[in-house]
mmCIF file of N, CA and C in Angstrom:
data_model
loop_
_atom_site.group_PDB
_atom_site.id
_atom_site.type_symbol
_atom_site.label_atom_id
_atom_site.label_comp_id
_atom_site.label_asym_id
_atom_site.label_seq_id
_atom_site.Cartn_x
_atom_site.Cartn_y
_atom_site.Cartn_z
ATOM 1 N N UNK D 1 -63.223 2.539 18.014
ATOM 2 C CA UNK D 1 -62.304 3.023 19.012
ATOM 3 C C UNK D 1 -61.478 1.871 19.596
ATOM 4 N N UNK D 2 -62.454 0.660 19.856
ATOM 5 C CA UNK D 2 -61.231 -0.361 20.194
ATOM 6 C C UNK D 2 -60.508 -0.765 19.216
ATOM 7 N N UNK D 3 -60.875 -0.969 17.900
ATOM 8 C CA UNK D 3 -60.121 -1.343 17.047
ATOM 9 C C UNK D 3 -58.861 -0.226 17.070
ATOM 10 N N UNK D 4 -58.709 0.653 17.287
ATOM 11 C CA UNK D 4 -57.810 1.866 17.025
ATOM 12 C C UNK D 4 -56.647 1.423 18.457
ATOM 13 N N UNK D 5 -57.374 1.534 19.377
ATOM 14 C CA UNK D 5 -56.416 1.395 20.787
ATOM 15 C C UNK D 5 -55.391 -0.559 20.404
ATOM 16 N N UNK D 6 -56.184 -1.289 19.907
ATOM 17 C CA UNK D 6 -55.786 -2.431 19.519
ATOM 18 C C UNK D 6 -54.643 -2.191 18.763
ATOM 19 N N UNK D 7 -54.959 -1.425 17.440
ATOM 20 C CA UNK D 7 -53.949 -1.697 16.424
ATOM 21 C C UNK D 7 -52.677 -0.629 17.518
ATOM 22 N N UNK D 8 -52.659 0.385 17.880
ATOM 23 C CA UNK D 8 -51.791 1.215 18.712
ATOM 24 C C UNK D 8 -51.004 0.173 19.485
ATOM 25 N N UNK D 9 -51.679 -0.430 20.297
ATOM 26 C CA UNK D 9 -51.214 -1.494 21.366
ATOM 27 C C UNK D 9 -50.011 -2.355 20.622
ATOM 28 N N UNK D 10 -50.704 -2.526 19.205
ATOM 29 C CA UNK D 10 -49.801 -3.852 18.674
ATOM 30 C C UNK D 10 -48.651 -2.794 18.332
ATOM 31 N N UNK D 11 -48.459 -1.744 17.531
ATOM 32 C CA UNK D 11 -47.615 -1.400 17.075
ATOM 33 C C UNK D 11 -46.488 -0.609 18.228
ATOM 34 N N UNK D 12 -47.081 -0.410 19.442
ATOM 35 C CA UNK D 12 -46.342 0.106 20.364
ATOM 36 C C UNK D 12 -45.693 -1.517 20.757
ATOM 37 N N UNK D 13 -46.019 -2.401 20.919
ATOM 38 C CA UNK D 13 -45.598 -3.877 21.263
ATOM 39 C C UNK D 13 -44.613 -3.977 20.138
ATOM 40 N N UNK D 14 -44.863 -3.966 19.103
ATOM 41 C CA UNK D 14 -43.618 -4.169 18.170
ATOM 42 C C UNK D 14 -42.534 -3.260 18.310
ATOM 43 N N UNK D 15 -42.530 -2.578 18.135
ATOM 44 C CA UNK D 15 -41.433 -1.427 18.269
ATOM 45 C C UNK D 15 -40.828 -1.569 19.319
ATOM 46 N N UNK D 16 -41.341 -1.618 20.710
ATOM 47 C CA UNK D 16 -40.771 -1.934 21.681
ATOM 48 C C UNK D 16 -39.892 -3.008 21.628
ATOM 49 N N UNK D 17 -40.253 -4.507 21.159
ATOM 50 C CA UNK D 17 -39.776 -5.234 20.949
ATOM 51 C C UNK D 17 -38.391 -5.616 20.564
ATOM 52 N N UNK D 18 -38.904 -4.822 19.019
ATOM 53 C CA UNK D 18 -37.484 -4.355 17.787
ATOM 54 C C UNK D 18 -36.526 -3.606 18.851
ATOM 55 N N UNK D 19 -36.574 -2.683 19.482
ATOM 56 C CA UNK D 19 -35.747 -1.713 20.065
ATOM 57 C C UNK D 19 -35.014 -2.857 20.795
ATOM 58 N N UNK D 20 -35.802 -3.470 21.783
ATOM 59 C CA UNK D 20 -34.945 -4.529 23.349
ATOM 60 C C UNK D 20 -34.207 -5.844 22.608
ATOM 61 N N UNK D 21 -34.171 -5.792 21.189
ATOM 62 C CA UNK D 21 -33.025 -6.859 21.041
ATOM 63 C C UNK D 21 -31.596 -6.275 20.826
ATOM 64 N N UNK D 22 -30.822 -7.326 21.715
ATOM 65 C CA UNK D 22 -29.560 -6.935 21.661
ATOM 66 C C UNK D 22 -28.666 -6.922 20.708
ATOM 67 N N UNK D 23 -27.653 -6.262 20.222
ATOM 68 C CA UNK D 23 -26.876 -6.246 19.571
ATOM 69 C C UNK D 23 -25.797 -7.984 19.167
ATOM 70 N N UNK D 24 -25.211 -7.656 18.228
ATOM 71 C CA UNK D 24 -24.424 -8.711 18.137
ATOM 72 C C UNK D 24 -23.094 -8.572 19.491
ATOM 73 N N UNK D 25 -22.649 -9.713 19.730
ATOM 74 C CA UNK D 25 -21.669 -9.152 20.904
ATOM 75 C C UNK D 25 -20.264 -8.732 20.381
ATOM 76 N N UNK D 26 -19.944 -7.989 20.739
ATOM 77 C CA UNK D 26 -18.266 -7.333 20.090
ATOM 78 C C UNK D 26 -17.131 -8.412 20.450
ATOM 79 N N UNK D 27 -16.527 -8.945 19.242
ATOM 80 C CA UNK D 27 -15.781 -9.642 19.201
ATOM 81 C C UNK D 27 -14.355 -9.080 19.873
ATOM 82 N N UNK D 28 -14.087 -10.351 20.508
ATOM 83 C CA UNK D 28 -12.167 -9.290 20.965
ATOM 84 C C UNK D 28 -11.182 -9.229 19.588
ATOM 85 N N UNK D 29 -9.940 -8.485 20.307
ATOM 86 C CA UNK D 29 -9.080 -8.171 19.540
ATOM 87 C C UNK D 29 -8.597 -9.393 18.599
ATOM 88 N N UNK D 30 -8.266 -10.572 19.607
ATOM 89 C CA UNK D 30 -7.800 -11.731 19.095
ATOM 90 C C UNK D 30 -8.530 -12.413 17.712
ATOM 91 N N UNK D 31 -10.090 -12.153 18.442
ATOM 92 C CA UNK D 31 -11.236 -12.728 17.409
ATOM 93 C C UNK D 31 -10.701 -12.248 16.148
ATOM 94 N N UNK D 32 -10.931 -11.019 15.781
ATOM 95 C CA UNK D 32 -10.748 -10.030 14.888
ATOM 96 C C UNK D 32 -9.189 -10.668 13.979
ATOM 97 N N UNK D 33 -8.236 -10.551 14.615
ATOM 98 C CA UNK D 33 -6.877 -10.863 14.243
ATOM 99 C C UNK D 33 -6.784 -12.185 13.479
ATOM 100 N N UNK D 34 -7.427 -13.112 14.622
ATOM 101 C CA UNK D 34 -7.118 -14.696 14.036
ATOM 102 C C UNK D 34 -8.175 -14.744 12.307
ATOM 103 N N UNK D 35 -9.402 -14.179 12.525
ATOM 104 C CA UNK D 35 -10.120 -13.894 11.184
ATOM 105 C C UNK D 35 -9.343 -13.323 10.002
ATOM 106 N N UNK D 36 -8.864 -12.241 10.322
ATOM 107 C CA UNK D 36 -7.746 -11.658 9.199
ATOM 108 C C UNK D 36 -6.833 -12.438 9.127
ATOM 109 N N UNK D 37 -5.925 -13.232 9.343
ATOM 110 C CA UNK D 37 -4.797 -13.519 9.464
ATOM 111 C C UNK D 37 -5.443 -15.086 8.765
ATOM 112 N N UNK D 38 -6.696 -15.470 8.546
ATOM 113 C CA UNK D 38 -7.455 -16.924 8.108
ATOM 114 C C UNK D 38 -7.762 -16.593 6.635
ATOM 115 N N UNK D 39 -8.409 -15.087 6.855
ATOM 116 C CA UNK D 39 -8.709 -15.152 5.332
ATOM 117 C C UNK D 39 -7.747 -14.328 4.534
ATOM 118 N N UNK D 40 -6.595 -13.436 5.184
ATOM 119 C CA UNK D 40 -5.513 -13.097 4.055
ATOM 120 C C UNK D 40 -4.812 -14.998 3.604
ATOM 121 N N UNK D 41 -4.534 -15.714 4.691
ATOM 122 C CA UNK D 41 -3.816 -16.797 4.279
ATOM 123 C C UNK D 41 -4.426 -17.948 3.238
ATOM 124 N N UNK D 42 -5.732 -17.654 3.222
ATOM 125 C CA UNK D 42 -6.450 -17.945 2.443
ATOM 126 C C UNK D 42 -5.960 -17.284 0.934
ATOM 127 N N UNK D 43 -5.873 -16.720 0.859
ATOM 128 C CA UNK D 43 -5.421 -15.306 -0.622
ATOM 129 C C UNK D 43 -4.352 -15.435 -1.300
ATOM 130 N N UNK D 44 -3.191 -15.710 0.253
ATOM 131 C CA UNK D 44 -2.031 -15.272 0.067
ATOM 132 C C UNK D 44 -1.119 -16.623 -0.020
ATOM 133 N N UNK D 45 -1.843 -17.712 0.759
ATOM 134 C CA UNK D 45 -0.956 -19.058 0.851
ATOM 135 C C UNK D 45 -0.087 -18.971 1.739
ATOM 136 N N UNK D 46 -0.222 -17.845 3.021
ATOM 137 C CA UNK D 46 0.959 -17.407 3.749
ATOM 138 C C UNK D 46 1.433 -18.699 4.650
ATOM 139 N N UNK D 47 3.041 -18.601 5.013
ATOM 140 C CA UNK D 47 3.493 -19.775 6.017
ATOM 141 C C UNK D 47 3.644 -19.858 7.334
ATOM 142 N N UNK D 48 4.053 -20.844 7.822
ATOM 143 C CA UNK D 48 3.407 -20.258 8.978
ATOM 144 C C UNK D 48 3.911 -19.361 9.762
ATOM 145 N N UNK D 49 5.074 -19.577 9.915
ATOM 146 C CA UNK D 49 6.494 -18.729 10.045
ATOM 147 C C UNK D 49 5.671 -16.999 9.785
ATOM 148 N N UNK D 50 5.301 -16.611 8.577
ATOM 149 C CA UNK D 50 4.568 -15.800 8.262
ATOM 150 C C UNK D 50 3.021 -15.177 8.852
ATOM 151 N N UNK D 51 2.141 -16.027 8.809
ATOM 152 C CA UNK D 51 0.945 -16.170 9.617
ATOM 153 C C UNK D 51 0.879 -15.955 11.111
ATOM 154 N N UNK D 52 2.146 -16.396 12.044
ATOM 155 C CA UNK D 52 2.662 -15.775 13.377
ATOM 156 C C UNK D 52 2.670 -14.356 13.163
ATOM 157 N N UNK D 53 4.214 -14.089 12.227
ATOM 158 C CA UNK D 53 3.762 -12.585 12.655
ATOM 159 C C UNK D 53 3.046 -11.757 11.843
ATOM 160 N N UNK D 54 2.356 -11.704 11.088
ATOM 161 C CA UNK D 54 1.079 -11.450 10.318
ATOM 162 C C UNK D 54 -0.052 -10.737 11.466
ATOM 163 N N UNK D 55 0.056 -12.377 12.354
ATOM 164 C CA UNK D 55 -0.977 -12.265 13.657
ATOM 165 C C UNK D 55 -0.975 -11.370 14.879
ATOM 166 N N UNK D 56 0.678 -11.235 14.931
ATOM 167 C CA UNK D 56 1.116 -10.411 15.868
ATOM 168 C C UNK D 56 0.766 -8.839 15.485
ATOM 169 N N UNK D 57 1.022 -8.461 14.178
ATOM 170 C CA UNK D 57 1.108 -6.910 13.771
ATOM 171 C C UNK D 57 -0.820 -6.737 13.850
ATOM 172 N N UNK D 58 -1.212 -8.183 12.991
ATOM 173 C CA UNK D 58 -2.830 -7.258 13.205
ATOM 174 C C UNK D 58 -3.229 -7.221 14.604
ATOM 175 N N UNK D 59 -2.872 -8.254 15.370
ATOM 176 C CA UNK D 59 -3.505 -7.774 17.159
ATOM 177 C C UNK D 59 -3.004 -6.881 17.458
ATOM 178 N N UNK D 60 -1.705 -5.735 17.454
ATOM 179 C CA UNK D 60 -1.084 -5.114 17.962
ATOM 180 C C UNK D 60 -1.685 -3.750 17.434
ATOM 181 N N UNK D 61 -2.141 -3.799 15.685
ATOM 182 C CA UNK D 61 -2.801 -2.521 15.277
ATOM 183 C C UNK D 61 -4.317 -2.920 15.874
ATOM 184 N N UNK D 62 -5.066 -3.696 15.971
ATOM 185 C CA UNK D 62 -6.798 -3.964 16.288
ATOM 186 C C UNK D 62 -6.324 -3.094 17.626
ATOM 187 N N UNK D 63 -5.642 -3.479 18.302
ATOM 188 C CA UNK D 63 -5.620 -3.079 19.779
ATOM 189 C C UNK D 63 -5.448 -1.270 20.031
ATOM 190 N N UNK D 64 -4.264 -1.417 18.951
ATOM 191 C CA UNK D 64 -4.546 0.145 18.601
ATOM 192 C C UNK D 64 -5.192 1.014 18.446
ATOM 193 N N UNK D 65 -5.728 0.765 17.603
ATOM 194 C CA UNK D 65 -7.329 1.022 16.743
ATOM 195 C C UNK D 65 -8.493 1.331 17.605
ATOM 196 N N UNK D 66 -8.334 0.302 18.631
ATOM 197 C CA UNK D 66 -9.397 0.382 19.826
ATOM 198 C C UNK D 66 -9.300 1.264 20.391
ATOM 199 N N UNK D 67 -7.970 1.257 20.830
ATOM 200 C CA UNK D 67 -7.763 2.522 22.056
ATOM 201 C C UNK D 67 -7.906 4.120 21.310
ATOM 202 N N UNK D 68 -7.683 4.334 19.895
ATOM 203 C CA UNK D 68 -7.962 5.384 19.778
ATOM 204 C C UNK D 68 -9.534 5.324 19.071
ATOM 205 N N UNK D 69 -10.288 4.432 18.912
ATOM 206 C CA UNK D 69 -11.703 5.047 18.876
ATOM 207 C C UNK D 69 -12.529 5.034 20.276
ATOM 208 N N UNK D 70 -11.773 4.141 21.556
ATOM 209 C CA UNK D 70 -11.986 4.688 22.663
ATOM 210 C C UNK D 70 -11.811 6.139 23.267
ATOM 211 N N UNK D 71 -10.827 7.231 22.912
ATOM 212 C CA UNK D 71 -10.637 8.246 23.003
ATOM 213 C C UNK D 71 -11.127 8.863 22.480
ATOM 214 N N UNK D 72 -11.420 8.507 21.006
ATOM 215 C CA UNK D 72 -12.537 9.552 19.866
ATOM 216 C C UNK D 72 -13.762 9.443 20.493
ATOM 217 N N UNK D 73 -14.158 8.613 21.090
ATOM 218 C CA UNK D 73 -15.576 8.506 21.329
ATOM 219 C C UNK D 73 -15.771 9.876 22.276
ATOM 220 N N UNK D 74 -14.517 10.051 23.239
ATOM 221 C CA UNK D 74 -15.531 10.980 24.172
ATOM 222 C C UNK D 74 -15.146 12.626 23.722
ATOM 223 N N UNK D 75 -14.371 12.535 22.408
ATOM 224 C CA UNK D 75 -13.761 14.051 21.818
ATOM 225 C C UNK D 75 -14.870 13.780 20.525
ATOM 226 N N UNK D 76 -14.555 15.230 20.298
ATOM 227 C CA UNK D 76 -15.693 15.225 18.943
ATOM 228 C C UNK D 76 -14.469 15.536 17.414
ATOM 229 N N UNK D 77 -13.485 15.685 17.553
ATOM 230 C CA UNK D 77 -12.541 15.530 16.517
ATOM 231 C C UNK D 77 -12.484 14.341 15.829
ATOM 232 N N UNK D 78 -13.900 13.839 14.942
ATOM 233 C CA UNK D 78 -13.982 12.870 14.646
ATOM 234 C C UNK D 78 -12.488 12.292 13.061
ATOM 235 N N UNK D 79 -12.410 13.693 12.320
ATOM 236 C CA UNK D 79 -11.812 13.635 11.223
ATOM 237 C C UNK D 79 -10.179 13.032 11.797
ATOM 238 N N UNK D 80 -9.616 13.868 13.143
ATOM 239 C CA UNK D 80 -9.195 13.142 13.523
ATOM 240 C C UNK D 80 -8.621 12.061 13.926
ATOM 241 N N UNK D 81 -9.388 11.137 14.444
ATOM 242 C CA UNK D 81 -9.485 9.838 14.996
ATOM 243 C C UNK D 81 -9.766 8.868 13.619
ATOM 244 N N UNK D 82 -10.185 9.392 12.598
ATOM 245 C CA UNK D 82 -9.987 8.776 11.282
ATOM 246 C C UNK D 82 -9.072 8.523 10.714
ATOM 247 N N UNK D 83 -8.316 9.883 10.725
ATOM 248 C CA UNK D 83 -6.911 9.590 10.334
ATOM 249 C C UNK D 83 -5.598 9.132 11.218
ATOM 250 N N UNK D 84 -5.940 8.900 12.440
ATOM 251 C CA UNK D 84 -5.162 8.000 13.009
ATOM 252 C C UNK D 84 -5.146 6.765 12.978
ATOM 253 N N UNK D 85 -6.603 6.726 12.663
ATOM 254 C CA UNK D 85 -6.944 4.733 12.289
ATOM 255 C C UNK D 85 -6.717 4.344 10.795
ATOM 256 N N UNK D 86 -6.698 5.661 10.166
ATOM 257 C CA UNK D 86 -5.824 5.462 8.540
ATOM 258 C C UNK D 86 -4.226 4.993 8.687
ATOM 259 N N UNK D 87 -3.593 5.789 9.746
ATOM 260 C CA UNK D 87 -2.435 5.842 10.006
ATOM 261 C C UNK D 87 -2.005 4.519 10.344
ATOM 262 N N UNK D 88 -2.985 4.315 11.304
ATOM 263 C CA UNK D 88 -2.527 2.991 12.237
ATOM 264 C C UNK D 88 -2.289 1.759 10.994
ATOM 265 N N UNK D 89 -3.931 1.869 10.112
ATOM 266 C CA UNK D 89 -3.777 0.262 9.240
ATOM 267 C C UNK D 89 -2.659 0.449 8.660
ATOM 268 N N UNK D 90 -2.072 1.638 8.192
ATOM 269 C CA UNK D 90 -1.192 1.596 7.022
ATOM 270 C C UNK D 90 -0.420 1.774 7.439
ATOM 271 N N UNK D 91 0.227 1.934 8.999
ATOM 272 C CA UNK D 91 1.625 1.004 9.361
ATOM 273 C C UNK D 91 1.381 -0.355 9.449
ATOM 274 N N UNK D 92 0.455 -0.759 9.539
ATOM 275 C CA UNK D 92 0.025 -2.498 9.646
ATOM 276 C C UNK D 92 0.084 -2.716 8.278
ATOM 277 N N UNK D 93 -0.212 -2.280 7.458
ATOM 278 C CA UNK D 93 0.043 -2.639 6.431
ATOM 279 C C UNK D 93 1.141 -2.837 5.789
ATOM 280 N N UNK D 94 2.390 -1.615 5.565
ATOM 281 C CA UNK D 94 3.644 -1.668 5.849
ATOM 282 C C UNK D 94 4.610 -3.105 6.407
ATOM 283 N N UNK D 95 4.072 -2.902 7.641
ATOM 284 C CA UNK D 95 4.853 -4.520 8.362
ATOM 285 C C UNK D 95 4.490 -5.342 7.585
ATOM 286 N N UNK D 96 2.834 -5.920 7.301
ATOM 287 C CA UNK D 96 3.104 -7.361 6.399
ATOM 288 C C UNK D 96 3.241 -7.227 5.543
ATOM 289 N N UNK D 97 3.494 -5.797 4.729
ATOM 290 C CA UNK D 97 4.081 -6.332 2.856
ATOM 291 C C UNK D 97 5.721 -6.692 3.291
ATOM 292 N N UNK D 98 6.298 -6.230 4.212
ATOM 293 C CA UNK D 98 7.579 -6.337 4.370
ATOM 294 C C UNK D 98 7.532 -7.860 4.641
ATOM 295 N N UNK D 99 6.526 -8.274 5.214
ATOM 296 C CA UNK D 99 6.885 -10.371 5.118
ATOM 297 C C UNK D 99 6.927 -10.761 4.100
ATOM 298 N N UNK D 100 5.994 -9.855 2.773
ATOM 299 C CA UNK D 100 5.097 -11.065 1.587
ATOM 300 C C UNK D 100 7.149 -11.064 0.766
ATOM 301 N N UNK D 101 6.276 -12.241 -0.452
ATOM 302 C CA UNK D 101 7.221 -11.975 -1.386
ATOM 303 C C UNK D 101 6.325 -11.551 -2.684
ATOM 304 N N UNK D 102 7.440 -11.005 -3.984
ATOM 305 C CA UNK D 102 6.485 -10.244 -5.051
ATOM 306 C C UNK D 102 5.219 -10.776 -5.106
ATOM 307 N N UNK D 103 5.453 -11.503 -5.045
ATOM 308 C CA UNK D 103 3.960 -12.516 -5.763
ATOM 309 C C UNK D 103 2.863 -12.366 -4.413
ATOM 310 N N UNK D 104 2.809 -12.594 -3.485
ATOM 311 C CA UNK D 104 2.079 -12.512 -2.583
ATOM 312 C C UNK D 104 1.743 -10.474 -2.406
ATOM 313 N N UNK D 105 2.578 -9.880 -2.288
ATOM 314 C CA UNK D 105 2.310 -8.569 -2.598
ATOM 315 C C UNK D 105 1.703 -7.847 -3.453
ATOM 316 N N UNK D 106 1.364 -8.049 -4.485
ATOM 317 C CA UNK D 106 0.832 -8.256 -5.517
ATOM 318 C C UNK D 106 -1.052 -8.663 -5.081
ATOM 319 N N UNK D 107 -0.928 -9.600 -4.844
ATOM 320 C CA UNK D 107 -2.279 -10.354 -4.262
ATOM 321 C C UNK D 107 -2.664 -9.645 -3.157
ATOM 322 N N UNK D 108 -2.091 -9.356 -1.881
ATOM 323 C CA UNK D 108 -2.746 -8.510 -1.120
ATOM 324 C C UNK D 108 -3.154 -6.904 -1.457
ATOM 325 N N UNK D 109 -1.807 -6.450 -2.075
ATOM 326 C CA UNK D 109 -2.845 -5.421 -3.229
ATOM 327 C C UNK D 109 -4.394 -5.345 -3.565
ATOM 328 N N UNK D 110 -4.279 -6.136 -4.324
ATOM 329 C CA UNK D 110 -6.062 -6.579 -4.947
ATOM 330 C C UNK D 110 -6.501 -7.474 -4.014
ATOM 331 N N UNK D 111 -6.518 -7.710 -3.048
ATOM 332 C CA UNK D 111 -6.983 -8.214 -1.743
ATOM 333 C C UNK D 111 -7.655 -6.977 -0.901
ATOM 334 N N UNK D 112 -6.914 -5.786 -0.914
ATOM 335 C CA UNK D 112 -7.374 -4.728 -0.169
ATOM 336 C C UNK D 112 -8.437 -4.048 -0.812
ATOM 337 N N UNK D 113 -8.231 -4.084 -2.443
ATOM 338 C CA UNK D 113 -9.060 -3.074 -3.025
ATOM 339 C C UNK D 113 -10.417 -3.942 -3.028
ATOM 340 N N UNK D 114 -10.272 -5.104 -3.180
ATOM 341 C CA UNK D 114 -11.146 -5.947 -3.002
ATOM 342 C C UNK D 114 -12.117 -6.263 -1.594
ATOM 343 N N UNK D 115 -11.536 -5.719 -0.313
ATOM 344 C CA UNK D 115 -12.440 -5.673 0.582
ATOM 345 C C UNK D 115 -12.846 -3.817 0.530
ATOM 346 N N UNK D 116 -11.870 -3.349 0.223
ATOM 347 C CA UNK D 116 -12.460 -2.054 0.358
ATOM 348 C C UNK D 116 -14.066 -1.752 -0.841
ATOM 349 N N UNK D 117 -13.933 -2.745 -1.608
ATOM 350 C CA UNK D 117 -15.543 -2.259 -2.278
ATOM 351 C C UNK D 117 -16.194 -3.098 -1.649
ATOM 352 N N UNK D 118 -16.090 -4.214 -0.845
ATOM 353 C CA UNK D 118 -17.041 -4.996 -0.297
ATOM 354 C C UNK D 118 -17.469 -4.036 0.856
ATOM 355 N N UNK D 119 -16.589 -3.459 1.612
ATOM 356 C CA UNK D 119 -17.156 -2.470 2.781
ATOM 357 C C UNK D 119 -17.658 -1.308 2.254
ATOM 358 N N UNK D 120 -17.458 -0.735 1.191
ATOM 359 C CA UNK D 120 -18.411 0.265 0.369
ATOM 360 C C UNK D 120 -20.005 -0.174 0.299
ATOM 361 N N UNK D 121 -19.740 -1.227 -0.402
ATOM 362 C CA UNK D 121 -21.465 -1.373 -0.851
ATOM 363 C C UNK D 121 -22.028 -2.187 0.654
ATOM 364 N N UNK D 122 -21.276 -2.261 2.074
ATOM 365 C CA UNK D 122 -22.053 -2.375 2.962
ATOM 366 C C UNK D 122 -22.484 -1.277 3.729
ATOM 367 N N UNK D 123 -21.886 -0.199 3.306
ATOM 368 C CA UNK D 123 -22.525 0.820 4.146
ATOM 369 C C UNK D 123 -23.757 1.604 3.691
ATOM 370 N N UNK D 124 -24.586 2.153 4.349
ATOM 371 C CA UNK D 124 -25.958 2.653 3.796
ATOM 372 C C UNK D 124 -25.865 3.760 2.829
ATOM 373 N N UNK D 125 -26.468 3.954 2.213
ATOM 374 C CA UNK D 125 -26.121 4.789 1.464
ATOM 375 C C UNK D 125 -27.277 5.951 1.848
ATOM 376 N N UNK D 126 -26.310 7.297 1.815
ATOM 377 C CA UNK D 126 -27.064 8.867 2.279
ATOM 378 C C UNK D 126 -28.761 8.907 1.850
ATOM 379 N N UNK D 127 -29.670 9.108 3.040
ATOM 380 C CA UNK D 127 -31.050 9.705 1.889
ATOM 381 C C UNK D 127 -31.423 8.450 2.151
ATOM 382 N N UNK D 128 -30.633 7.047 2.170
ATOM 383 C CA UNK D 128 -31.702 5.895 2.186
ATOM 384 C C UNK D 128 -32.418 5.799 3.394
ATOM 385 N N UNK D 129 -33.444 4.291 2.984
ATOM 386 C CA UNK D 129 -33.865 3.539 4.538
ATOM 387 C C UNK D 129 -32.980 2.919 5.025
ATOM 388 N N UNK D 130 -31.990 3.239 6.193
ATOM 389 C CA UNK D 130 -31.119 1.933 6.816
ATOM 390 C C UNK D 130 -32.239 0.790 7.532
#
């Protein structure tokens, strides 16, 4: 019986534990922007002239973005709020192909498809253990 209340004790102690650590802290808009705008120029070789407003359109859509999954959060029209944040990247997207030249357009192309399977195989997959 003590052995039983023991092992309980420990596993209620763990769990508890696991639960009270905090999250990573949410990066700001800027954070977010200056990262994109480091590793497209990375890709793309962008100048700087370019990389300004590159920086400007992604803070201006992140900020976007925010405010409408701030609003989705408290509506349940989730499909919604998806496709406004579809909407949103792909006017952001729009603006900086209009900076690139062929060759750089081209590259962010397969730049996108290229993070879009990296964010595929990070999400959990249905039925699994997350």
């Amino acid at each position: 019986m003590k052995t039983f209340l023991l092992l309980a004790s420990l596993i209620l102690v763990s769990v508890t534990a696991q639960y009270g650590q905090p999250g990573a802290p949410k990066r700001t808009a800027e954070e977010r922007a200056t990262s994109f705008v480091e590793n497209l120029g990375k890709e793309l070789t962008l100048t700087q002239d370019q990389s300004a407003k590159v920086m400007a359109i992604q803070l201006e859509s992140i900020k976007k973005i925010d405010e409408i999954r701030e609003k989705g959060m408290a509506g349940d029209d989730k499909k919604a709020m998806r496709q406004q944040i579809m909407d949103a990247n792909g006017a952001a997207d729009t603006q900086i192909k209009a900076l690139l030249t062929d060759d750089q357009k081209s590259k962010f192309d397969a730049w996108q498809v290229k993070r879009q399977e990296e964010m595929k195989n990070r999400q959990p997959k249905p039925g699994g253990n997350n």
